[in-house]
Every structure is written in C-alpha cells, then in structure tokens.
Coordinates of C-alpha atoms in Angstrom, one line a residue:
M1 CA -219.3 0.8 244.6
K2 CA -218.7 -1.6 247.5
K3 CA -217.4 -0.3 250.8
S4 CA -214.3 -2.5 250.5
S5 CA -213.5 -1.0 247.0
R6 CA -214.0 2.5 248.3
W7 CA -211.6 1.8 251.2
S8 CA -209.0 0.4 248.7
L9 CA -209.2 3.6 246.7
L10 CA -208.7 5.5 250.0
L11 CA -205.6 3.5 250.7
V12 CA -204.3 4.2 247.2
A13 CA -204.9 7.9 247.7
L14 CA -203.2 8.0 251.1
T15 CA -200.2 6.0 249.8
A16 CA -199.9 8.2 246.7
F17 CA -200.0 11.2 249.0
C18 CA -197.1 9.9 251.1
A19 CA -195.1 8.9 248.0
A20 CA -195.6 12.3 246.3
G21 CA -194.8 14.2 249.5
T22 CA -191.6 12.2 249.9
I23 CA -190.5 12.6 246.3
I24 CA -191.3 16.3 246.2
G25 CA -189.9 16.9 249.7
F26 CA -186.6 15.3 249.2
G27 CA -185.9 16.5 245.7
T28 CA -183.1 14.6 244.1
G29 CA -182.6 12.4 247.2
R30 CA -179.5 12.4 249.3
A31 CA -176.2 11.0 248.0
E32 CA -173.0 9.9 249.7
Y33 CA -169.9 8.4 248.1
D34 CA -171.4 5.1 247.2
I35 CA -174.3 6.8 245.4
V36 CA -171.9 9.2 243.6
E37 CA -169.8 6.2 242.5
Q38 CA -172.8 4.4 241.0
F39 CA -174.1 7.5 239.3
K40 CA -170.7 8.0 237.6
Q41 CA -170.9 4.4 236.4
A42 CA -174.5 4.8 235.3
V43 CA -173.6 7.8 233.0
G44 CA -170.4 6.2 231.8
Q45 CA -167.9 8.4 233.6
K46 CA -166.4 5.3 235.2
Q47 CA -166.2 1.7 234.3
M48 CA -169.0 -0.3 235.9
S49 CA -167.8 -2.6 238.7
D50 CA -169.3 -5.1 241.1
W51 CA -168.2 -3.2 244.1
H52 CA -171.8 -2.2 244.3
P53 CA -174.6 -4.1 242.6
P54 CA -174.3 -3.5 238.8
I55 CA -178.1 -3.9 238.4
V56 CA -178.5 -0.5 240.2
A57 CA -176.2 1.3 237.8
V58 CA -178.0 -0.4 234.9
V59 CA -181.4 0.7 236.2
W60 CA -180.1 4.2 236.8
R61 CA -178.6 4.3 233.3
C62 CA -182.0 3.5 231.8
L63 CA -183.9 6.0 234.0
Y64 CA -181.4 8.7 233.4
G65 CA -181.5 8.1 229.7
L66 CA -185.3 8.4 229.7
T67 CA -185.5 11.4 232.1
G68 CA -182.1 13.1 232.1
W69 CA -182.7 13.7 235.8
I70 CA -180.2 12.8 238.5
G71 CA -182.9 12.1 241.0
S72 CA -184.6 9.4 238.9
L73 CA -183.2 6.5 240.9
F74 CA -184.5 8.1 244.1
V75 CA -187.9 8.4 242.7
C76 CA -187.8 4.7 241.5
S77 CA -186.7 3.6 245.0
A78 CA -189.5 5.6 246.7
L79 CA -192.2 4.4 244.3
L80 CA -191.0 0.8 244.8
Y81 CA -191.1 1.2 248.6
F82 CA -194.6 2.7 248.7
T83 CA -195.9 0.1 246.2
G84 CA -194.9 -2.6 248.7
V85 CA -196.5 -0.6 251.5
L86 CA -199.8 -0.4 249.5
L87 CA -199.8 -4.1 248.7
T88 CA -199.3 -5.1 252.4
A89 CA -201.9 -2.6 253.5
E90 CA -204.4 -4.0 251.0
Y91 CA -203.6 -7.5 252.4
V92 CA -204.5 -6.4 255.9
H93 CA -207.7 -4.8 254.6
R94 CA -208.8 -7.5 252.2
R95 CA -207.5 -10.7 253.7
L96 CA -207.6 -9.9 257.4
G97 CA -210.7 -7.6 257.3
S98 CA -209.1 -4.7 259.2
R99 CA -209.4 -1.2 257.9
L100 CA -207.7 0.3 261.0
G101 CA -204.9 -2.3 260.6
S102 CA -204.4 -1.2 257.0
L103 CA -204.0 2.4 258.2
G104 CA -201.5 1.0 260.8
V105 CA -199.4 -0.4 257.9
L106 CA -199.3 3.1 256.3
A107 CA -198.4 4.6 259.7
V108 CA -195.4 2.4 260.4
S109 CA -194.2 2.8 256.9
I110 CA -193.5 6.5 257.7
S111 CA -192.4 5.9 261.3
P112 CA -189.1 7.6 262.2
W113 CA -187.1 4.3 261.9
A114 CA -188.7 3.4 258.5
Y115 CA -188.7 6.9 257.0
S116 CA -185.1 7.7 258.1
Q117 CA -183.5 5.9 255.1
I118 CA -186.1 6.6 252.4
N119 CA -184.4 9.9 251.3
I120 CA -181.4 8.1 249.9
P121 CA -181.4 5.4 247.2
W122 CA -179.2 3.0 249.1
K123 CA -179.2 -0.6 247.8
D124 CA -180.6 -1.4 251.2
T125 CA -183.7 0.8 250.8
I126 CA -184.2 -0.5 247.2
L127 CA -183.9 -4.0 248.7
T128 CA -186.6 -3.1 251.3
G129 CA -189.0 -2.0 248.5
A130 CA -188.4 -5.1 246.4
L131 CA -188.9 -7.5 249.3
L132 CA -192.0 -5.6 250.5
A133 CA -193.5 -5.7 247.1
G134 CA -192.7 -9.4 246.7
C135 CA -194.3 -10.2 250.1
G136 CA -197.3 -8.0 249.4
C137 CA -198.0 -10.0 246.1
V138 CA -197.6 -13.3 247.9
M139 CA -200.0 -12.2 250.7
L140 CA -202.6 -11.1 248.2
I141 CA -202.8 -14.5 246.5
R142 CA -206.0 -16.3 247.5
R143 CA -204.6 -19.7 248.5
G144 CA -205.4 -22.4 246.1
A145 CA -207.3 -20.1 243.7
R146 CA -206.4 -20.9 240.1
S147 CA -206.8 -17.7 238.1
K148 CA -205.0 -15.1 236.0
R149 CA -204.8 -12.9 239.1
T150 CA -202.9 -15.6 241.0
A151 CA -200.5 -16.2 238.1
V152 CA -199.8 -12.4 237.8
L153 CA -199.2 -12.0 241.5
A154 CA -196.9 -15.0 241.7
L155 CA -194.9 -13.9 238.7
V156 CA -194.5 -10.4 240.0
A157 CA -193.5 -11.7 243.4
V158 CA -190.8 -14.0 241.8
G159 CA -189.6 -11.0 239.7
A160 CA -189.3 -8.8 242.8
L161 CA -187.4 -11.5 244.7
I162 CA -184.9 -11.9 241.8
F163 CA -184.4 -8.2 241.7
A164 CA -183.9 -8.1 245.5
T165 CA -181.2 -10.8 245.2
L166 CA -179.5 -8.8 242.4
V167 CA -179.6 -5.7 244.5
R168 CA -177.9 -7.3 247.5
K169 CA -176.2 -10.7 247.5
N170 CA -177.0 -11.5 251.1
A171 CA -180.7 -10.8 250.4
I172 CA -181.1 -14.5 249.6
A173 CA -181.3 -15.1 253.3
A174 CA -184.4 -12.8 253.4
V175 CA -185.8 -14.3 250.3
V176 CA -185.9 -17.9 251.6
P177 CA -189.0 -17.6 253.9
I178 CA -190.9 -15.7 251.2
C179 CA -190.3 -18.6 248.8
F180 CA -191.6 -21.0 251.4
Y181 CA -194.7 -18.8 251.8
L182 CA -195.3 -18.6 248.1
S183 CA -195.0 -22.4 247.8
W184 CA -197.5 -22.8 250.5
Q185 CA -199.9 -20.4 248.8
L186 CA -199.6 -22.3 245.5
L187 CA -199.6 -25.8 246.9
P188 CA -203.3 -26.6 246.5
I189 CA -203.1 -25.7 242.8
A190 CA -200.2 -28.1 242.3
Q191 CA -202.1 -30.8 244.2
R192 CA -205.2 -30.5 242.1
T193 CA -203.0 -30.6 238.9
M194 CA -201.3 -33.8 240.1
R195 CA -204.4 -35.4 241.7
K196 CA -205.2 -37.6 238.7
L197 CA -201.7 -39.1 238.8
Q198 CA -202.0 -40.0 242.5
A199 CA -203.5 -43.1 243.8
R200 CA -205.7 -43.0 246.9
S201 CA -203.9 -43.5 250.1
S202 CA -204.4 -43.0 253.8
A203 CA -204.8 -39.5 255.4
A204 CA -201.4 -39.8 257.0
S205 CA -199.5 -40.6 253.8
S206 CA -201.5 -37.9 252.0
S207 CA -200.5 -35.4 254.7
L208 CA -196.8 -36.5 254.4
R209 CA -197.1 -36.1 250.6
R210 CA -198.4 -32.5 251.0
F211 CA -195.5 -31.7 253.4
V212 CA -192.9 -33.1 251.0
A213 CA -194.5 -31.4 248.1
W214 CA -194.4 -28.1 250.0
L215 CA -190.7 -28.5 250.8
A216 CA -189.9 -29.5 247.2
G217 CA -191.8 -26.5 245.8
S218 CA -190.1 -24.2 248.2
F219 CA -186.6 -25.3 247.3
V220 CA -187.5 -25.2 243.6
L221 CA -188.5 -21.5 244.0
I222 CA -185.4 -20.7 246.1
F223 CA -183.1 -22.3 243.4
A224 CA -185.1 -20.6 240.6
V225 CA -184.8 -17.2 242.2
G226 CA -181.1 -17.6 243.1
G227 CA -180.3 -19.2 239.7
A228 CA -182.1 -16.4 237.8
A229 CA -180.2 -13.8 239.8
V230 CA -176.8 -15.5 239.0
V231 CA -177.7 -15.7 235.3
A232 CA -178.9 -12.1 235.1
D233 CA -175.8 -10.9 237.0
A234 CA -173.5 -12.8 234.6
G235 CA -175.4 -11.3 231.6
I236 CA -175.0 -7.8 233.0
A237 CA -171.3 -8.4 233.6
R238 CA -170.8 -9.5 230.0
V239 CA -172.9 -6.8 228.3
W240 CA -171.6 -3.9 230.4
H241 CA -168.0 -5.2 230.9
V242 CA -168.3 -5.1 234.7
K243 CA -165.0 -5.0 236.5
E244 CA -164.5 -7.5 239.3
T245 CA -163.4 -6.0 242.6
H246 CA -163.1 -9.2 244.7
Q247 CA -164.8 -7.8 247.8
E248 CA -164.6 -11.1 249.6
Y249 CA -161.0 -10.3 250.4
Q250 CA -162.2 -7.4 252.5
V251 CA -163.8 -9.9 254.8
M252 CA -160.7 -12.0 254.8
L253 CA -158.6 -9.0 255.6
D254 CA -160.7 -8.2 258.7
D255 CA -160.6 -11.8 259.9
V256 CA -156.8 -12.1 259.4
M257 CA -155.9 -8.7 260.8
F258 CA -158.0 -8.8 264.0
S259 CA -158.0 -12.5 264.9
V260 CA -154.5 -13.8 264.0
P261 CA -151.8 -12.8 266.6
E262 CA -148.8 -10.9 265.3
D263 CA -146.3 -13.6 266.1
E264 CA -148.4 -16.2 264.3
L265 CA -148.8 -13.9 261.4
N266 CA -145.0 -13.2 261.2
A267 CA -144.4 -17.0 261.1
A268 CA -146.8 -17.6 258.3
D269 CA -145.7 -18.6 254.8
V270 CA -146.7 -15.4 253.0
T271 CA -144.7 -12.5 251.5
P272 CA -142.9 -10.1 254.0
K273 CA -144.6 -7.2 252.2
L274 CA -148.1 -8.4 253.1
K275 CA -147.0 -9.2 256.7
K276 CA -145.7 -5.6 257.1
R277 CA -148.7 -4.1 255.5
I278 CA -151.1 -6.0 257.9
N279 CA -149.0 -5.2 261.0
T280 CA -148.7 -1.6 260.2
S281 CA -152.4 -1.3 259.3
R282 CA -153.5 -3.1 262.5
A283 CA -151.5 -0.7 264.7
L284 CA -153.2 2.2 262.9
C285 CA -156.7 0.7 263.4
Y286 CA -156.1 0.1 267.1
E287 CA -154.8 3.7 267.4
R288 CA -158.0 4.9 265.9
G289 CA -160.1 2.6 268.1
V290 CA -161.6 0.5 265.3
F291 CA -161.5 -3.2 264.9
Y292 CA -163.6 -3.7 261.7
D293 CA -163.7 -2.6 258.1
A294 CA -159.9 -2.4 257.9
Y295 CA -159.9 -1.9 254.2
W296 CA -161.3 1.6 254.6
N297 CA -160.2 2.4 258.2
C298 CA -156.5 1.7 258.1
F299 CA -155.4 -0.5 255.2
G300 CA -154.7 2.5 253.0
R301 CA -157.7 3.1 250.9
G302 CA -159.4 5.8 252.9
H303 CA -162.7 7.5 252.1
G304 CA -163.8 9.5 249.1
G305 CA -164.7 7.0 246.3
D306 CA -161.5 5.1 245.7
Y307 CA -163.2 1.8 245.1
Q308 CA -160.2 -0.2 243.9
P309 CA -159.7 -3.9 244.8
I310 CA -157.1 -5.1 247.1
E311 CA -153.9 -5.6 245.2
E312 CA -153.7 -8.9 243.3
S313 CA -150.3 -9.6 244.9
H314 CA -152.0 -9.6 248.3
R315 CA -155.0 -11.7 247.5
Q316 CA -153.3 -15.1 247.4
G317 CA -151.6 -14.4 250.7
L318 CA -154.8 -13.3 252.4
E319 CA -156.6 -16.4 251.2
K320 CA -153.8 -18.6 252.5
L321 CA -153.8 -16.8 255.8
W322 CA -157.5 -17.1 256.1
R323 CA -157.5 -20.8 255.2
E324 CA -154.6 -21.8 257.4
N325 CA -154.7 -19.3 260.3
V326 CA -158.3 -18.2 260.7
I327 CA -160.8 -21.1 260.1
T328 CA -158.4 -23.5 261.7
H329 CA -159.0 -21.6 265.0
P330 CA -162.8 -21.5 265.2
A331 CA -163.0 -20.3 268.8
R332 CA -160.8 -17.4 268.0
Y333 CA -162.6 -16.6 264.8
L334 CA -166.0 -16.8 266.4
S335 CA -164.9 -14.6 269.3
Y336 CA -163.7 -11.9 266.9
R337 CA -166.8 -12.1 264.7
W338 CA -169.1 -12.0 267.8
S339 CA -167.3 -8.8 269.0
V340 CA -168.0 -7.1 265.7
Y341 CA -171.6 -8.4 265.4
R342 CA -172.3 -7.3 269.0
F343 CA -171.0 -3.9 268.2
Y344 CA -173.4 -3.8 265.2
L345 CA -176.4 -5.0 267.3
T346 CA -175.9 -2.3 269.9
T347 CA -174.7 0.7 267.9
S348 CA -176.3 2.8 265.2
A349 CA -174.8 5.2 262.7
L350 CA -176.1 7.2 259.7
E351 CA -179.6 7.2 261.1
Y352 CA -180.5 10.1 258.8
F353 CA -178.5 11.5 255.9
Q354 CA -179.3 15.3 255.9
Y355 CA -177.2 16.7 253.1
P356 CA -175.4 15.3 250.0
V357 CA -171.6 15.1 250.3
N358 CA -169.6 17.8 248.6
T359 CA -168.8 15.7 245.5
A360 CA -172.5 14.9 245.2
Q361 CA -173.5 18.5 245.3
E362 CA -171.0 19.3 242.6
I363 CA -172.6 16.9 240.1
G364 CA -176.2 18.0 240.8
F365 CA -177.6 16.4 243.9
G366 CA -179.5 18.8 246.2
T367 CA -182.0 19.1 249.0
G368 CA -185.8 19.7 248.8
P369 CA -187.9 22.5 250.2
E370 CA -186.3 23.8 253.4
P371 CA -189.4 23.6 255.6
F372 CA -189.9 19.9 254.6
E373 CA -186.3 19.1 255.3
R374 CA -186.4 20.8 258.7
A375 CA -189.6 19.0 259.6
V376 CA -188.3 15.6 258.7
K377 CA -185.0 16.2 260.5
T378 CA -187.0 17.1 263.6
Y379 CA -189.2 14.1 263.2
V380 CA -186.5 11.6 262.6
L381 CA -183.6 12.9 264.7
D382 CA -185.1 15.0 267.5
F383 CA -188.1 12.7 268.0
G384 CA -187.1 9.3 266.6
V385 CA -183.4 9.0 267.5
E386 CA -183.5 11.1 270.7
K387 CA -186.8 9.8 272.2
L388 CA -187.0 6.4 270.6
G389 CA -183.4 5.6 270.2
F390 CA -183.9 1.8 270.8
T391 CA -185.8 1.6 267.5
F392 CA -182.6 2.4 265.7
K393 CA -180.7 -0.5 267.3
P394 CA -180.6 -3.9 265.5
W395 CA -180.9 -5.8 268.7
F396 CA -184.4 -4.4 269.2
W397 CA -185.6 -5.7 265.8
L398 CA -183.9 -9.0 266.2
T399 CA -185.7 -9.5 269.5
G400 CA -188.9 -8.2 267.9
C401 CA -188.7 -11.0 265.3
V402 CA -188.9 -13.6 268.0
L403 CA -191.6 -11.9 270.1
V404 CA -193.9 -11.0 267.2
A405 CA -193.6 -14.5 265.7
A406 CA -194.6 -15.9 269.1
V407 CA -197.6 -13.7 269.2
A408 CA -198.6 -14.9 265.7
L409 CA -198.3 -18.6 266.7
K410 CA -200.4 -18.1 269.9
R411 CA -203.2 -16.1 268.3
R412 CA -203.3 -17.8 265.0
R413 CA -204.1 -14.6 263.2
A414 CA -202.3 -14.0 259.9
A415 CA -199.8 -16.6 261.1
A416 CA -198.2 -17.4 257.7
A417 CA -197.7 -13.7 256.7
V418 CA -196.3 -12.7 260.1
L419 CA -194.0 -15.7 260.3
T420 CA -192.7 -15.0 256.8
L421 CA -191.9 -11.4 257.6
T422 CA -190.3 -12.1 261.0
A423 CA -188.3 -15.1 259.6
S424 CA -187.1 -13.0 256.7
A425 CA -186.0 -10.2 259.0
F426 CA -184.4 -12.6 261.4
L427 CA -182.4 -14.5 258.8
Y428 CA -181.3 -11.4 257.0
T429 CA -180.0 -9.9 260.3
A430 CA -178.3 -13.2 261.3
A431 CA -176.7 -13.5 257.9
Y432 CA -174.6 -10.4 258.7
F433 CA -172.7 -12.3 261.4
P434 CA -169.7 -13.3 259.3
V435 CA -169.6 -10.2 257.0
I436 CA -170.9 -7.1 258.8
P437 CA -168.7 -4.2 257.8
E438 CA -170.1 -1.2 259.7
A439 CA -172.8 -0.3 262.2
H440 CA -174.9 1.7 259.7
F441 CA -178.7 1.6 260.3
R442 CA -179.3 1.1 256.6
Y443 CA -178.4 -2.6 257.2
T444 CA -181.3 -2.9 259.5
H445 CA -183.9 -1.1 257.4
W446 CA -185.6 -4.2 256.0
P447 CA -185.8 -5.9 259.5
A448 CA -187.3 -2.7 261.0
V449 CA -189.9 -2.3 258.3
A450 CA -190.8 -6.1 258.1
V451 CA -191.2 -6.5 261.9
S452 CA -193.2 -3.3 262.2
I453 CA -195.7 -4.5 259.5
A454 CA -195.7 -8.0 261.0
L455 CA -196.7 -6.5 264.4
I456 CA -199.7 -4.8 262.8
A457 CA -200.8 -8.0 261.1
A458 CA -200.3 -10.0 264.3
F459 CA -202.8 -7.9 266.2
T460 CA -205.4 -7.4 263.5
E461 CA -208.2 -8.8 265.6
H462 CA -207.9 -5.8 267.9
F463 CA -208.5 -3.5 265.0
R464 CA -211.4 -5.4 263.5
G465 CA -214.0 -4.5 266.1
K466 CA -217.4 -5.9 265.5
S467 CA -217.3 -7.1 261.9
K468 CA -220.5 -8.5 260.4
R469 CA -218.7 -10.7 258.0
P470 CA -215.5 -12.8 258.4
A471 CA -212.4 -11.6 256.7
E472 CA -211.3 -13.1 253.4
T473 CA -208.2 -14.4 255.0
A474 CA -205.6 -16.2 253.0
D475 CA -204.1 -17.5 256.2
G476 CA -207.3 -18.9 257.6
P477 CA -206.3 -22.6 257.2
L478 CA -203.5 -22.1 259.7
R479 CA -206.1 -22.0 262.4
E480 CA -206.8 -25.6 261.8
K481 CA -204.7 -28.5 262.9
T482 CA -204.3 -29.8 259.4
S483 CA -202.7 -26.5 258.3
A484 CA -199.3 -27.6 259.5
L485 CA -198.9 -29.7 256.3

C-alpha cells in the first residue's frame, strides 16, 4: 500500500474517532426551544411550519422513523460535519501534499470555537457540515479531469449546496463563491467538449472566451442550486402541508419600531391599534435595554416555543410603514441597521449550550457521560471563551477573511480553495447586515470553521518540509499568469 493511501486511512481513523467520541460523549445532543419545536413537528405533534426550515423536520422525521431515537438528528449533523472535515483534510493531504496540514484541519475542526456548537443540531451547524462537505468535494476534483470520480464529486457537491440552501435561506450568499470554484474546476472539461465547435482565434479572444465561459458556468450553477432549493422547498410545503409564518415581518417590525420616530409613526396612515402596539412595545424594549428582535423581546410573543406569526391584521400596516417610512429614509435605516450589526460583530451569546431546556428534558433529551461533559465545558468555556474570547466574536472572523485571503494571493498556495472559503465566510457574515436577529455565536459557526481551515491551507508550504515530489495540487494553475482566466 502506498504511503499516501496509508495516510488517508489514518485520516479516516482519526476523523472517525473524533466523530464517535462526539456522538457518544454528547448523547442525544443538546436542545433548546427551536430544536424542541422542530422535533414536535417531526413526530407530528405540531403542524409543520416554515418558521424553521421544513427540510430539517422532514429529515428528522425520516431518521426518527428508522431509529426511534430522539438523538438521530444530532448524529446526522455530527456525521455530516466530520465528513466535511475529512474531505478538506484529504484535500490538504492529496492536493497540497501536506500531511501536517491535514492534521491541522482536524485540529481546527475540534478547536473551542468550532467544537462549541457541535453538540446541538442547530440549522447553523447542519449548514456548516453541508457547506464543508460541498467545499471538500469541489476541492478534491482534479481540475479538467474527465472521469466518473469527477462527475460523482461534482454531483455530491451540488447536492450538498442545495441542501445547505434549504437548511438556511441566507446560505445562498455562502454558496455563491463555491459555485464559482466548481465552475472553474469543470471549465477545462467544458472547453474540450465545445472545442470542435469553436473556430481558431487569437490568444486574447480565447482568454476572453474562457473568462466569459467561467462566469456563465458559475451563474448557471448558482441559479441551478437556488432553483432546485426553491422547487424542493415548494414540494415539501405541498406534501407536508407546511404552515406559512411570514417571518419577513419580524425584520420589518424591528426596522419600523426602532428607526421610525414616534411622532412620524403616529402620523402614518395605519390602524390606531398597530400604532399603539408598536409604541407600547418600543417603550418596553427600551426599558429592557434591547433594540433588536422586538418580536420576542417586547412585542408580546415571549419565549418558550410560541412560534405564531404576527397577526394578519398587522402585516399590511407593517409593510406600508416599512415601504413609506423606513426605506424612504436610507440614512436613518442604515444607521439603525449598523447599530444592530455592530452589536452582533462585537458581542457573543450562547457560546456553549450545556444542558437541554426543561421542555427538552421532558420529551427525552439528555446529556452524555458526566466526565466528558465536564471536560468539554472546561475546554470550551474555561479555556476557549475565557482565554481566547476574541475567537468567539464575529469581527475577528470577518477580519480573518480579508487577511487570510491576502495571504493566499501573495503566496499563491491553494489560492482558489482559500479564496473560496474566505469569500464564502465573508459574504455569509455580510448578508446578516439587514436581518441579524440576535448576537448568538451559532450565526458565526460557518465563518469560524471556514476561515480556520482556509488559514491551514494558506500556509501549507510551511507544513510540507522537504518533499521529494510535488503536490498533486488542483490549484497549481493559479500560480501562472494565465490562471486568472
């Protein structure tokens, strides 16, 4: 057996060990109100709704039907995450020729900031696993190689990206760079297929054609992924009679309540009942010192699983207020949105969920072996949050996107993969600007994992040492001037 194959087996064994330890150690996984709500929908105790992604409830329903175990979604989430980790580690080993770098990928995958969210099957951690698996498949494609392996990797990657988009709607921002990368990997195959139909031309026009073809292929993939997600979501809604909750009105409510002055609100042409409700709720929010997520904090819904939509009688008024009193004052709107986004960038909450909420314990969620739980709590909270608190702040990873991308451009090592990961993380974080609801660290899980792995890939030459043979790099062409397409 070749040394490279033996090392691949070692990576599989180490990743399997981490996955098994995580699954056994955390038992059923943690659960809070969102998870409890989705479990009740999965087992038919509540009507399925689009408050949280219906695809998660559908997957859980299938898993629970097969296993009868409440922790099946957590196991699926953990396995998806570590599959993505293994694929990216194998990329660093096979394509970049760095064994130490591949171990670095495994190490950062269980770093305090990455491991802190793995014990709960948030849609955010499921998203991280799906995006990581998709990226890993794209990275492992040998650029321009026409083979069954390439076709399988490309199809699995597209499937993972569609699933990621179904899991979280704003994931499309993170998916875009990965589609560009996949298009770049497959471009030589498309060129060879079309070569007989192309007339000979100058090198300049040929280069322009390649660039246009790359862009066209990228947008085709983006629309294919987005379109497939929309069709699948509509199919799920029809088959499982998914209830619409109109969450977009939550965002409108925040914008109206905290950016429109009271006198302007009172003069608006909406029902007196809505005006009174907003004014009363705003005063309560300010009294509690919060200026975001008004639906839960002060509008009257409260916590505990009451996922009912804003009253239909208020929706038309909110939409009218948002259209006539919010977006017509862009400076005021941007000022408010920046204040919330800045709070998100500099604050961190729910870094580690230690115990299931009471309602979760009542239906069967529990903790794992006590020594493991105590060790992970010490590792994540006492070491990670206390000693490395900056790694749990979104601003750190947003800055890291730019710095790591700059390193990749300068050194020309694994540039395509690194730029894909950092761009995906950056766009995903930036996309929260108009909609960020809370300062939970789970919203930053994908950027933290993506930038951590990108950093390892960017410095692979330091891990290679004296290698007797060049790495089988899929990103090698980026070192040449012609690689810019």
